mmCIF file of N, CA and C in Angstrom:
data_model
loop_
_atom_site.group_PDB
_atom_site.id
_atom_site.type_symbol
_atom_site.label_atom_id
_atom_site.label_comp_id
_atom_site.label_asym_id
_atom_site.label_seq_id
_atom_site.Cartn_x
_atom_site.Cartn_y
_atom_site.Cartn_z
ATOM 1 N N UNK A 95 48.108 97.956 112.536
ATOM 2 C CA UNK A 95 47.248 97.470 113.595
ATOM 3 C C UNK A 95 47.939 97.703 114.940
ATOM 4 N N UNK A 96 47.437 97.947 115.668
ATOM 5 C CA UNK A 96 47.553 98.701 117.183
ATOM 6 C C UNK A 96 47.740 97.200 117.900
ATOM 7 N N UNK A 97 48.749 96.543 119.111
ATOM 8 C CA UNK A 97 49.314 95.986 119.235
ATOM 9 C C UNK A 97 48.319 95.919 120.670
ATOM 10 N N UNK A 98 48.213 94.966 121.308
ATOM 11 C CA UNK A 98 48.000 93.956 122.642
ATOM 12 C C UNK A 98 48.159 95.277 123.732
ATOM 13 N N UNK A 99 50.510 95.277 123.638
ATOM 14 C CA UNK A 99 50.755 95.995 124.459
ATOM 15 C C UNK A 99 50.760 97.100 124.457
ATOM 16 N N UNK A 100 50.324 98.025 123.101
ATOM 17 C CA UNK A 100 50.272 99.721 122.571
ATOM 18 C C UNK A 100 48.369 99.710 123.088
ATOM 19 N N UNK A 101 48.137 99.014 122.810
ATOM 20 C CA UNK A 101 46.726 99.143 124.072
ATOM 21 C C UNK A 101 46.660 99.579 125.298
ATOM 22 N N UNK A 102 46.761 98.313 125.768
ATOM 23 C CA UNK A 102 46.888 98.908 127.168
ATOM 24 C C UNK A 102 47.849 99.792 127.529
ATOM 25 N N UNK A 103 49.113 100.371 126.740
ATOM 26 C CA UNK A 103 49.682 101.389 127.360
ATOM 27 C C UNK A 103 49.085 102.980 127.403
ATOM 28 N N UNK A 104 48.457 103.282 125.822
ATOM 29 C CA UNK A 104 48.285 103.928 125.330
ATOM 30 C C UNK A 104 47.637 105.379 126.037
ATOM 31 N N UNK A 105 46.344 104.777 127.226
ATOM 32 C CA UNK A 105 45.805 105.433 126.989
ATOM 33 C C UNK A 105 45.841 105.765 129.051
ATOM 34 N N UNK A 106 47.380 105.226 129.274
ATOM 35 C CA UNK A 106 48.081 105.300 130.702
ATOM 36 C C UNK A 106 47.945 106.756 130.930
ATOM 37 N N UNK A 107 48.779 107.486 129.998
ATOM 38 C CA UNK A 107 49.530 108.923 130.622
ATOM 39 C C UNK A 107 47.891 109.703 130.382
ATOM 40 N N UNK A 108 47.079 109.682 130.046
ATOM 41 C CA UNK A 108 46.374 110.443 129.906
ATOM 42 C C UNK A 108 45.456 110.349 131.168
ATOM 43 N N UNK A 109 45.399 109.534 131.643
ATOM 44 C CA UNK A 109 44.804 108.765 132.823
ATOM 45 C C UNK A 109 45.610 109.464 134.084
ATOM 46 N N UNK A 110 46.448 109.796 133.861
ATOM 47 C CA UNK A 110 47.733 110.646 134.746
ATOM 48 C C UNK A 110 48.242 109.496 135.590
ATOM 49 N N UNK A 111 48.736 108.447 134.972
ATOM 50 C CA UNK A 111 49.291 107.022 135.980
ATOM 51 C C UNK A 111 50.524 107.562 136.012
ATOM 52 N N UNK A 112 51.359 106.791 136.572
ATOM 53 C CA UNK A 112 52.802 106.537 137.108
ATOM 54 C C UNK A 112 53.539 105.193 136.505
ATOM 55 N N UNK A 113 54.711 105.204 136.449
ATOM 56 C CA UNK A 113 55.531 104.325 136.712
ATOM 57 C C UNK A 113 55.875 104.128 137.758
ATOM 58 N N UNK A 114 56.578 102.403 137.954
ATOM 59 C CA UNK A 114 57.058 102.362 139.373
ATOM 60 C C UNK A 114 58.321 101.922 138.810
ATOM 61 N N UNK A 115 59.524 102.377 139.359
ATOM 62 C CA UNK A 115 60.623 102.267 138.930
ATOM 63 C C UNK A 115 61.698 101.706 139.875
ATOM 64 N N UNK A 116 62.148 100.495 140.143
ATOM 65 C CA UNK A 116 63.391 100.273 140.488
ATOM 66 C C UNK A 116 64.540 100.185 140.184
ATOM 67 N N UNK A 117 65.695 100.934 140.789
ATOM 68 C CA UNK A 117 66.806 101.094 140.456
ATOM 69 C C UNK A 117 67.632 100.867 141.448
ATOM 70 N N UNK A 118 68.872 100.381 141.058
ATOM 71 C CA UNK A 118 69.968 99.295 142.210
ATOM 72 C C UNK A 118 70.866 101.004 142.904
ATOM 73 N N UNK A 119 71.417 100.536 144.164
ATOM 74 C CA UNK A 119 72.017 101.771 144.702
ATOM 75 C C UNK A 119 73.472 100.870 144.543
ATOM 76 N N UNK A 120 74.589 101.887 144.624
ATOM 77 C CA UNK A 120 75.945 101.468 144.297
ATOM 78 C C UNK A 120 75.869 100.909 145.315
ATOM 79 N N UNK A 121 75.542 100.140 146.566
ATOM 80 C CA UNK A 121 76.159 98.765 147.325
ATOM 81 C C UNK A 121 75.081 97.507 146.939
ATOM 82 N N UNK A 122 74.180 97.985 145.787
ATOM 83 C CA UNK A 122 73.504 96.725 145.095
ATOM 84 C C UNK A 122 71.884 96.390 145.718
ATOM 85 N N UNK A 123 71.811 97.183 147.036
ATOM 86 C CA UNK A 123 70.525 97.390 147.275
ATOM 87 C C UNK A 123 69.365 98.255 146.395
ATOM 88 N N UNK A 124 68.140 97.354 146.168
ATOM 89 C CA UNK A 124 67.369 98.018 144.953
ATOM 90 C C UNK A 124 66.275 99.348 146.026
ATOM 91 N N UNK A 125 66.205 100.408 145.212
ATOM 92 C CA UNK A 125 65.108 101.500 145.310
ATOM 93 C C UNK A 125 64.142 101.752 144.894
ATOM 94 N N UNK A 126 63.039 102.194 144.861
ATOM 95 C CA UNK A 126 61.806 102.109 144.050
ATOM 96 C C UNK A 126 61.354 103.724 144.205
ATOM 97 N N UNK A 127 61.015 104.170 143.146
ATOM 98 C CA UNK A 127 60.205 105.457 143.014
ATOM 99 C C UNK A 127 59.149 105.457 142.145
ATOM 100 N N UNK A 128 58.507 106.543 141.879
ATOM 101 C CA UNK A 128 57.246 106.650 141.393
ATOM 102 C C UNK A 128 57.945 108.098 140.109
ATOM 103 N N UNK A 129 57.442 107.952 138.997
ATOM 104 C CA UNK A 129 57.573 108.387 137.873
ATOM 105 C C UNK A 129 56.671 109.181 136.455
ATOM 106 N N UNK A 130 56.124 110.321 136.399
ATOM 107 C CA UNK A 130 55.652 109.783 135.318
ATOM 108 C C UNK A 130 56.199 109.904 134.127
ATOM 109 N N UNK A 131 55.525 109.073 132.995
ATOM 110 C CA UNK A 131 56.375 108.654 132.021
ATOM 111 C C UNK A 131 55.408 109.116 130.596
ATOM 112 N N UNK A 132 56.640 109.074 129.661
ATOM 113 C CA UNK A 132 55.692 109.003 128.052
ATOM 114 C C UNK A 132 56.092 107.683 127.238
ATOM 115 N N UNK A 133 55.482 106.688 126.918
ATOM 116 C CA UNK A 133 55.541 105.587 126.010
ATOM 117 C C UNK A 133 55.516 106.075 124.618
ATOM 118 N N UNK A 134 56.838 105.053 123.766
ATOM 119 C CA UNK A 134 56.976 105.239 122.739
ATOM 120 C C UNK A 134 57.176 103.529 121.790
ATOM 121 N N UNK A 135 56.957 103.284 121.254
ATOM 122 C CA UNK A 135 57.031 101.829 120.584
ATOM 123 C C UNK A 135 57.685 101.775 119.250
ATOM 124 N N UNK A 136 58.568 100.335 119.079
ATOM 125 C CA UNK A 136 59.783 100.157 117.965
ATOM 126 C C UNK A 136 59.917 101.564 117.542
ATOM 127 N N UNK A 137 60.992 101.726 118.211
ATOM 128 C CA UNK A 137 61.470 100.961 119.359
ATOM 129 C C UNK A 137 60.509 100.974 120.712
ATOM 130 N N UNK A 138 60.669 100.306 121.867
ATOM 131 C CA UNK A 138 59.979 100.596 122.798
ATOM 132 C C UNK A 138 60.665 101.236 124.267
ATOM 133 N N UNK A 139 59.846 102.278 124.198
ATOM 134 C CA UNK A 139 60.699 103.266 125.330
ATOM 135 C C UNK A 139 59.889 103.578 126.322
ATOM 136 N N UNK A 140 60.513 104.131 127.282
ATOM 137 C CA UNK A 140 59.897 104.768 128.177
ATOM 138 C C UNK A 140 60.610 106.470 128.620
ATOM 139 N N UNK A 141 59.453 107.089 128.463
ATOM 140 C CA UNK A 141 60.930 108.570 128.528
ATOM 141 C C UNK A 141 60.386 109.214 130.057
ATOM 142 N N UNK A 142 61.355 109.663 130.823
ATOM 143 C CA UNK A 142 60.887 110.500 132.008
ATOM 144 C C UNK A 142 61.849 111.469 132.548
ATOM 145 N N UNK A 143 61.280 112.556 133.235
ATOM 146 C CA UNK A 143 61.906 113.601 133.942
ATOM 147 C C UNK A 143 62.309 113.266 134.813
ATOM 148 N N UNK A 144 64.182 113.946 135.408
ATOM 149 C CA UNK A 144 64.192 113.651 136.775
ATOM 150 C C UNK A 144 65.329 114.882 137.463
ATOM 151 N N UNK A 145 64.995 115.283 138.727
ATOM 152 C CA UNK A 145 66.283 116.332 138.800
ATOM 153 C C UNK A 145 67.335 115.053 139.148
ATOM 154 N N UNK A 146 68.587 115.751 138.488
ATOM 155 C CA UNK A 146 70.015 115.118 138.436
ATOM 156 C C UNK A 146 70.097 115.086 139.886
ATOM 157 N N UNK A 147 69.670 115.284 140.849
ATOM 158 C CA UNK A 147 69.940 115.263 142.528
ATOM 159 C C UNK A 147 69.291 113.931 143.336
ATOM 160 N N UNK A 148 68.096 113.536 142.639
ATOM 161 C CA UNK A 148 67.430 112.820 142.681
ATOM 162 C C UNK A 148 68.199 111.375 143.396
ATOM 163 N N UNK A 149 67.895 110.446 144.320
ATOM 164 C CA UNK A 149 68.487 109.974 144.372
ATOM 165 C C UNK A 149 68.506 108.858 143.689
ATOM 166 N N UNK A 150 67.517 108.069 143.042
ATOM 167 C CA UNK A 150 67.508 107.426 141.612
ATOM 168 C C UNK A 150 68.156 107.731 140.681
ATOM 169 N N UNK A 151 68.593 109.116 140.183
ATOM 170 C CA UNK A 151 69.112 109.635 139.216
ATOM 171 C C UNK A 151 70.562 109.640 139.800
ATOM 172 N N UNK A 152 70.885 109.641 140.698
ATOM 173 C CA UNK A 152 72.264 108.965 140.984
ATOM 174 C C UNK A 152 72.636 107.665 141.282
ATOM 175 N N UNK A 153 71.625 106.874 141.162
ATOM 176 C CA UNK A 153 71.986 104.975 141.076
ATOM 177 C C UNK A 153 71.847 104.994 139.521
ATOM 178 N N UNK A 154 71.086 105.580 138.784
ATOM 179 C CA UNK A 154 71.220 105.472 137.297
ATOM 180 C C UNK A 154 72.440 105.861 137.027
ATOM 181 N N UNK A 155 73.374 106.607 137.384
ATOM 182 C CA UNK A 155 74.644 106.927 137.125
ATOM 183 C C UNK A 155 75.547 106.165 137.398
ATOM 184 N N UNK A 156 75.530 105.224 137.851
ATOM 185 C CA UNK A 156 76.570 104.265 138.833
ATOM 186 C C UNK A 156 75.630 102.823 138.042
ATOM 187 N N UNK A 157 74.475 102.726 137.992
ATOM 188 C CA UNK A 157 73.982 100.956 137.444
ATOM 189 C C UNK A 157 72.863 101.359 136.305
ATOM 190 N N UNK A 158 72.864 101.213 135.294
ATOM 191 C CA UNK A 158 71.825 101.824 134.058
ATOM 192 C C UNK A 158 70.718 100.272 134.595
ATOM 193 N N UNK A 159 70.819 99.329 135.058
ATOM 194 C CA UNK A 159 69.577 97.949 134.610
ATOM 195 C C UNK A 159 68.519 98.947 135.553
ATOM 196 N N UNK A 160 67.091 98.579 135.159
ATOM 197 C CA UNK A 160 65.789 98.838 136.107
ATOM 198 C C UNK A 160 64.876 97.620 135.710
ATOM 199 N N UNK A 161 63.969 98.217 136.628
ATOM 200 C CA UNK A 161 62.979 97.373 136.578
ATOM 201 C C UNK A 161 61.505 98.105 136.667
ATOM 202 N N UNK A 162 60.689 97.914 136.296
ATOM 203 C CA UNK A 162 59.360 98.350 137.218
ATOM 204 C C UNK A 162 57.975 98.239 136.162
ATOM 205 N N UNK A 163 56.859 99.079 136.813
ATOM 206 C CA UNK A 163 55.229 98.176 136.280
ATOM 207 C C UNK A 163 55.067 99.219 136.581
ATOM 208 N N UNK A 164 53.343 99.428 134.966
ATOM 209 C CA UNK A 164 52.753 100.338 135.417
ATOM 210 C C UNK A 164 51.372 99.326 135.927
ATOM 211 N N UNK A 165 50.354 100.162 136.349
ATOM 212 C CA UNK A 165 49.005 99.822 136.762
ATOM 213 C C UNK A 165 48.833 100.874 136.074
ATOM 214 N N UNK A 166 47.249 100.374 135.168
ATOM 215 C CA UNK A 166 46.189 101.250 134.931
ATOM 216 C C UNK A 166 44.360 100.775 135.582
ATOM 217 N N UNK A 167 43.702 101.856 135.898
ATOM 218 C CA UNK A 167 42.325 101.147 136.523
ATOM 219 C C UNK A 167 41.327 101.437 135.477
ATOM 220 N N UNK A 168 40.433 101.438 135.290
ATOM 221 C CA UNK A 168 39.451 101.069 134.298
ATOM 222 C C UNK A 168 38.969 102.553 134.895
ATOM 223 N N UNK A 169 38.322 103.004 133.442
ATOM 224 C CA UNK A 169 37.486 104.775 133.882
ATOM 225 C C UNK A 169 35.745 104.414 134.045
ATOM 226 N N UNK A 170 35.535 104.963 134.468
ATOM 227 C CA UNK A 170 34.252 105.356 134.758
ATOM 228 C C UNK A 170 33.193 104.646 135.662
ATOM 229 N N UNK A 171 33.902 104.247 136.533
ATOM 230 C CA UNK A 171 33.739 103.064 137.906
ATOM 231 C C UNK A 171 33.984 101.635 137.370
ATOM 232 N N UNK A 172 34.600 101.666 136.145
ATOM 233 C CA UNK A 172 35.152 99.904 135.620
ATOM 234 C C UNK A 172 36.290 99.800 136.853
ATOM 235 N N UNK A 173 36.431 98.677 137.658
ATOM 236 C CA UNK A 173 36.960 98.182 138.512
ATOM 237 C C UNK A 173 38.353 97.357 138.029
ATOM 238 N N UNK A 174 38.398 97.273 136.316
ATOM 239 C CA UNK A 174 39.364 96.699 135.936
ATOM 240 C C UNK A 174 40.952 97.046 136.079
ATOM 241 N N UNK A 175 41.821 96.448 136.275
ATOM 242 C CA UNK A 175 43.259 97.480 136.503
ATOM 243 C C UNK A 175 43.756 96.257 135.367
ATOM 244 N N UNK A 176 44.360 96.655 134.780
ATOM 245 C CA UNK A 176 45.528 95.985 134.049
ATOM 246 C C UNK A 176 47.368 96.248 134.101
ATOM 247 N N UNK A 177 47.955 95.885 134.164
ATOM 248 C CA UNK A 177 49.267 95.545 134.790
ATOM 249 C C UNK A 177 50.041 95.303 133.754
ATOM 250 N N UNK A 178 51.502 95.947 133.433
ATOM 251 C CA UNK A 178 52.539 95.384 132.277
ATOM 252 C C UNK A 178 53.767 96.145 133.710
ATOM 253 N N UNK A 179 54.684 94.931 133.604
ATOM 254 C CA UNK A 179 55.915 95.014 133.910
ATOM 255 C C UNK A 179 56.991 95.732 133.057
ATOM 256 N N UNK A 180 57.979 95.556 133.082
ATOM 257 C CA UNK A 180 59.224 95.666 132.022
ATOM 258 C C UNK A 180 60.573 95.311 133.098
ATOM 259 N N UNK A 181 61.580 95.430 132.245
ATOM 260 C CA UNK A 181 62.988 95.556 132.417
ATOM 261 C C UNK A 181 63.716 96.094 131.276
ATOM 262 N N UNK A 182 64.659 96.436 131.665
ATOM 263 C CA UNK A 182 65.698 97.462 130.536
ATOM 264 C C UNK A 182 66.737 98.249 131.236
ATOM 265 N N UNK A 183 67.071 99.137 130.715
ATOM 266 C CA UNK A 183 68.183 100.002 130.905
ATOM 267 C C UNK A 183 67.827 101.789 130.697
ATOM 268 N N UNK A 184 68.340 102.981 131.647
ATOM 269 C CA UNK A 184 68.221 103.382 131.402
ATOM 270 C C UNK A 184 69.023 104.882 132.045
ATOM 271 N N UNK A 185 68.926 105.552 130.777
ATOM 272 C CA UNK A 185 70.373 106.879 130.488
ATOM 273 C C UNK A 185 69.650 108.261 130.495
ATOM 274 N N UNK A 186 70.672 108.701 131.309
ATOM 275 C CA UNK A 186 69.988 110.372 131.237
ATOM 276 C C UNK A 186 70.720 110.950 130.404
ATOM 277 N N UNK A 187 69.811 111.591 129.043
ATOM 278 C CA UNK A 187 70.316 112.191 127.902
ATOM 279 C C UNK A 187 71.056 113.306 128.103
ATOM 280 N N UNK A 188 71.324 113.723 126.709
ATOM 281 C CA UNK A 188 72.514 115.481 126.958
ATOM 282 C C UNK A 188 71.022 116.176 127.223
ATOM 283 N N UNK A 189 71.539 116.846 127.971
ATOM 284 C CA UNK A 189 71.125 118.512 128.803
ATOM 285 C C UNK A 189 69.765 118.880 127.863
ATOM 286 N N UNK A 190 70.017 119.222 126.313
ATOM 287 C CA UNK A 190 69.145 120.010 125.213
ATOM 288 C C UNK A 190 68.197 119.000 125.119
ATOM 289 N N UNK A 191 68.162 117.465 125.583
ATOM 290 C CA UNK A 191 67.290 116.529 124.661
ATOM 291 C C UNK A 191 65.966 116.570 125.477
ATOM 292 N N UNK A 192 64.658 116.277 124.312
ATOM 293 C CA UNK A 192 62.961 116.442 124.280
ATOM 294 C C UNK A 192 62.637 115.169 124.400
ATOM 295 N N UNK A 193 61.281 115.076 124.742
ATOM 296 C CA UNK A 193 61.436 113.722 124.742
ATOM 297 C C UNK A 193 59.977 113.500 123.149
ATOM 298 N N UNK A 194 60.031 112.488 121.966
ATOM 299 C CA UNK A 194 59.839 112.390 120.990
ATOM 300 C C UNK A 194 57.677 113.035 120.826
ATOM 301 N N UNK A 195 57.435 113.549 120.574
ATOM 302 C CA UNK A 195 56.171 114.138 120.206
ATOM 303 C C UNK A 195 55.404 114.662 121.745
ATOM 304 N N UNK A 196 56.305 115.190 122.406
ATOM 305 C CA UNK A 196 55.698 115.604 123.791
ATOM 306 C C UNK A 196 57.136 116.334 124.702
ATOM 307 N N UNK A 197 56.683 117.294 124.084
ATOM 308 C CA UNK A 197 57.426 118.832 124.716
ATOM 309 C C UNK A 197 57.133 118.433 125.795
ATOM 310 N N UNK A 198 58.572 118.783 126.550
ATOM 311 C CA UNK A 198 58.521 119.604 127.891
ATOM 312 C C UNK A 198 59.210 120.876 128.479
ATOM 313 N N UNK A 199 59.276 121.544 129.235
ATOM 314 C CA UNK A 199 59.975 121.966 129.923
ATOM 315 C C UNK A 199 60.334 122.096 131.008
ATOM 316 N N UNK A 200 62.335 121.902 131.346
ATOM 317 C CA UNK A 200 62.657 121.457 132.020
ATOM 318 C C UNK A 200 63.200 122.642 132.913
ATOM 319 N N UNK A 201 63.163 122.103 134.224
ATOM 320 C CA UNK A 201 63.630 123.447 135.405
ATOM 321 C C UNK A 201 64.967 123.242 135.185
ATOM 322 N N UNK A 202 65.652 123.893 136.186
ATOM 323 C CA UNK A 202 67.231 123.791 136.332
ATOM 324 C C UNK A 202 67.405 122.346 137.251
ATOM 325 N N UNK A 203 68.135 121.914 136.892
ATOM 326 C CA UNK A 203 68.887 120.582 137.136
ATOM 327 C C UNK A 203 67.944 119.407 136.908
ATOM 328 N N UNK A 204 67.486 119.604 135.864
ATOM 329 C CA UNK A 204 65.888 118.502 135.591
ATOM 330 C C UNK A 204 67.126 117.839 134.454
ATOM 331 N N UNK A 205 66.580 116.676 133.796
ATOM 332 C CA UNK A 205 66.974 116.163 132.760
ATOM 333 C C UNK A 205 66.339 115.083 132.293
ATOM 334 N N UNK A 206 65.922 115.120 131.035
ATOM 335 C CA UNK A 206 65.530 113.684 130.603
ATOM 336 C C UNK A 206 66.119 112.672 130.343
ATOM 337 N N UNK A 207 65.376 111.361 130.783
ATOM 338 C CA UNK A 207 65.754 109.920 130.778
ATOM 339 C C UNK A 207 65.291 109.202 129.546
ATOM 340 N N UNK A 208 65.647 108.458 129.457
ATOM 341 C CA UNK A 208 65.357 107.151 128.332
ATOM 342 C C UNK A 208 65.679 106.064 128.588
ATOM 343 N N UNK A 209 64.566 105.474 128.686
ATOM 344 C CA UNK A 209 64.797 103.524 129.435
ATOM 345 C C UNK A 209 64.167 103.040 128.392
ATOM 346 N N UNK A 210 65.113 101.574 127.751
ATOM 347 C CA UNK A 210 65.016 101.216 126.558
ATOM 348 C C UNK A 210 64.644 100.051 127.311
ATOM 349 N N UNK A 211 63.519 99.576 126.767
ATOM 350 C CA UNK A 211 62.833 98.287 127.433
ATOM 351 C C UNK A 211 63.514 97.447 126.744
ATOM 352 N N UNK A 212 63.581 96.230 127.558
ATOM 353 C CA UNK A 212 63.915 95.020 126.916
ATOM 354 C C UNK A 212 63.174 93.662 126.994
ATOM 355 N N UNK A 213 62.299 93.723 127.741
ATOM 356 C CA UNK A 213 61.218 92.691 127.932
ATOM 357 C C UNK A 213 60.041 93.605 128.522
ATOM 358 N N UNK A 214 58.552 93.019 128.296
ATOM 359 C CA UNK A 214 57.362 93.485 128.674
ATOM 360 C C UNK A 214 56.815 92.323 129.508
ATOM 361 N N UNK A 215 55.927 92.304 130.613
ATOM 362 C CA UNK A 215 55.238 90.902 131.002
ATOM 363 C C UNK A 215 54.110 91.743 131.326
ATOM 364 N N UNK A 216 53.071 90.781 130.623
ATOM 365 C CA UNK A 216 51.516 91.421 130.643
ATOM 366 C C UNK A 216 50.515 90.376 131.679
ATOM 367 N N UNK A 217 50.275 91.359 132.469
ATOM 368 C CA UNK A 217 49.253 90.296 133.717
ATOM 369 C C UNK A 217 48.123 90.320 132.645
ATOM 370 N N UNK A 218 47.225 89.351 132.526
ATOM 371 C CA UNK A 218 45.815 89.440 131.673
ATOM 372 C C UNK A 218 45.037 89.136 132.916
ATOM 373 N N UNK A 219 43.912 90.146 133.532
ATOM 374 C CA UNK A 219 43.043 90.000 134.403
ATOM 375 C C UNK A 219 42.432 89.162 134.347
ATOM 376 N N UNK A 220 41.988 88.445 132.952
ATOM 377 C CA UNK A 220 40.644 87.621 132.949
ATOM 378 C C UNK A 220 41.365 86.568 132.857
ATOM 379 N N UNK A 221 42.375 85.785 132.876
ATOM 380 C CA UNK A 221 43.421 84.968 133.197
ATOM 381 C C UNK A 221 44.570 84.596 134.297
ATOM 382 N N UNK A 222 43.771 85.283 135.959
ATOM 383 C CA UNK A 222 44.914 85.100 136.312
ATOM 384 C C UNK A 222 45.307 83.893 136.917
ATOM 385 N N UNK A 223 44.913 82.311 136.737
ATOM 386 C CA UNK A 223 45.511 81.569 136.843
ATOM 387 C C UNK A 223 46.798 80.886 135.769
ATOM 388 N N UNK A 224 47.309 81.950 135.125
ATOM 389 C CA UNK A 224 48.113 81.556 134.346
ATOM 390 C C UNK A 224 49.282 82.719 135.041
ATOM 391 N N UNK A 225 50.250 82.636 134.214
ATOM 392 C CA UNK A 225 51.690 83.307 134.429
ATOM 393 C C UNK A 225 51.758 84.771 133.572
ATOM 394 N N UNK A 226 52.205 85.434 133.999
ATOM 395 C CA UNK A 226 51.998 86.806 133.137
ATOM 396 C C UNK A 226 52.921 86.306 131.700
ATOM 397 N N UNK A 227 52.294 86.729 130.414
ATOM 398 C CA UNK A 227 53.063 86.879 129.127
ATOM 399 C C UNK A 227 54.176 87.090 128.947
ATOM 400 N N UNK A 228 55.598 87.079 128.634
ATOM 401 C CA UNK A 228 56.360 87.893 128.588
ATOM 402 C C UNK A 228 56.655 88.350 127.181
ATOM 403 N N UNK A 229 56.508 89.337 126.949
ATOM 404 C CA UNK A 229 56.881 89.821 125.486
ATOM 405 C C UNK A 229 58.300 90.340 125.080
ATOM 406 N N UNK A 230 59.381 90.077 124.267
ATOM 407 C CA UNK A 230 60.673 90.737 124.226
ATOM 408 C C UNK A 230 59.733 92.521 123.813
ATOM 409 N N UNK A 231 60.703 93.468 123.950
ATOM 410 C CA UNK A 231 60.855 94.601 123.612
ATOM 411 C C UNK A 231 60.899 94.414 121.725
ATOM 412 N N UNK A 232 60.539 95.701 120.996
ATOM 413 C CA UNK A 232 60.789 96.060 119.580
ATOM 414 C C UNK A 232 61.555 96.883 119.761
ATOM 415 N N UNK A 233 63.171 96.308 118.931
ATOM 416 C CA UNK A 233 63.886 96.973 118.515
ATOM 417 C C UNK A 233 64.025 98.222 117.739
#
């Protein structure tokens, strides 16, 4: 059975959304960029491209914690957006590595990432006088 949060992620990248990604700079000030990503579950991942020049991709080298949320909007003039946070960690693999059922190819000085979630928090639209969910990550 297809899960709450494999729902609403699922059907993100096809939608051509983004991640929003914060990452700490070595004097501890946080950065934010825009990403896109491929979702993978138990484990729960997030995989993305980045050139090694990047300047995110050099605070990932110096502090692996992030943070960030996607938004998705509802298709076909549905006005709905739904919202999942996360936090985790995340490593830019060796040079050769794919990311799991979704080829890419990478330019010169590109490399793939892997951010291993460790918590999810789910805004529920039709609830928002409550607190977003927080779900741990699947190991």
């Amino acid at each position: 059975m297809i899960s709450e949060l494999e729902r609403r992620l699922a059907g993100a990248p096809a939608r051509g959304t983004l991640m929003h990604l914060a990452t700490l700079r070595a004097d501890g000030s946080p950065a934010l960029c825009n990403v896109r990503y491929h979702a993978t579950f138990a484990p729960d991942r997030l995989y993305f491209v980045v050139h090694r020049d990047r300047r995110y991709a050099r605070d990932l080298r110096s502090d692996i914690r992030v943070a960030g949320s996607i938004v998705t909007v509802g298709r076909d003039g549905d006005a709905r957006a739904e919202g999942v946070t996360f936090t985790g960690t995340a490593r830019e693999l060796p040079e050769d590595a794919q990311i799991p059922d979704h080829p890419v190819r990478l330019s010169p000085g590109e490399r793939v990432y892997r951010l291993d979630v460790a918590e999810w928090s789910l805004l529920d639209a039709d609830r928002l006088d409550h607190e977003p969910r927080a779900i741990p990550a699947r190991p």
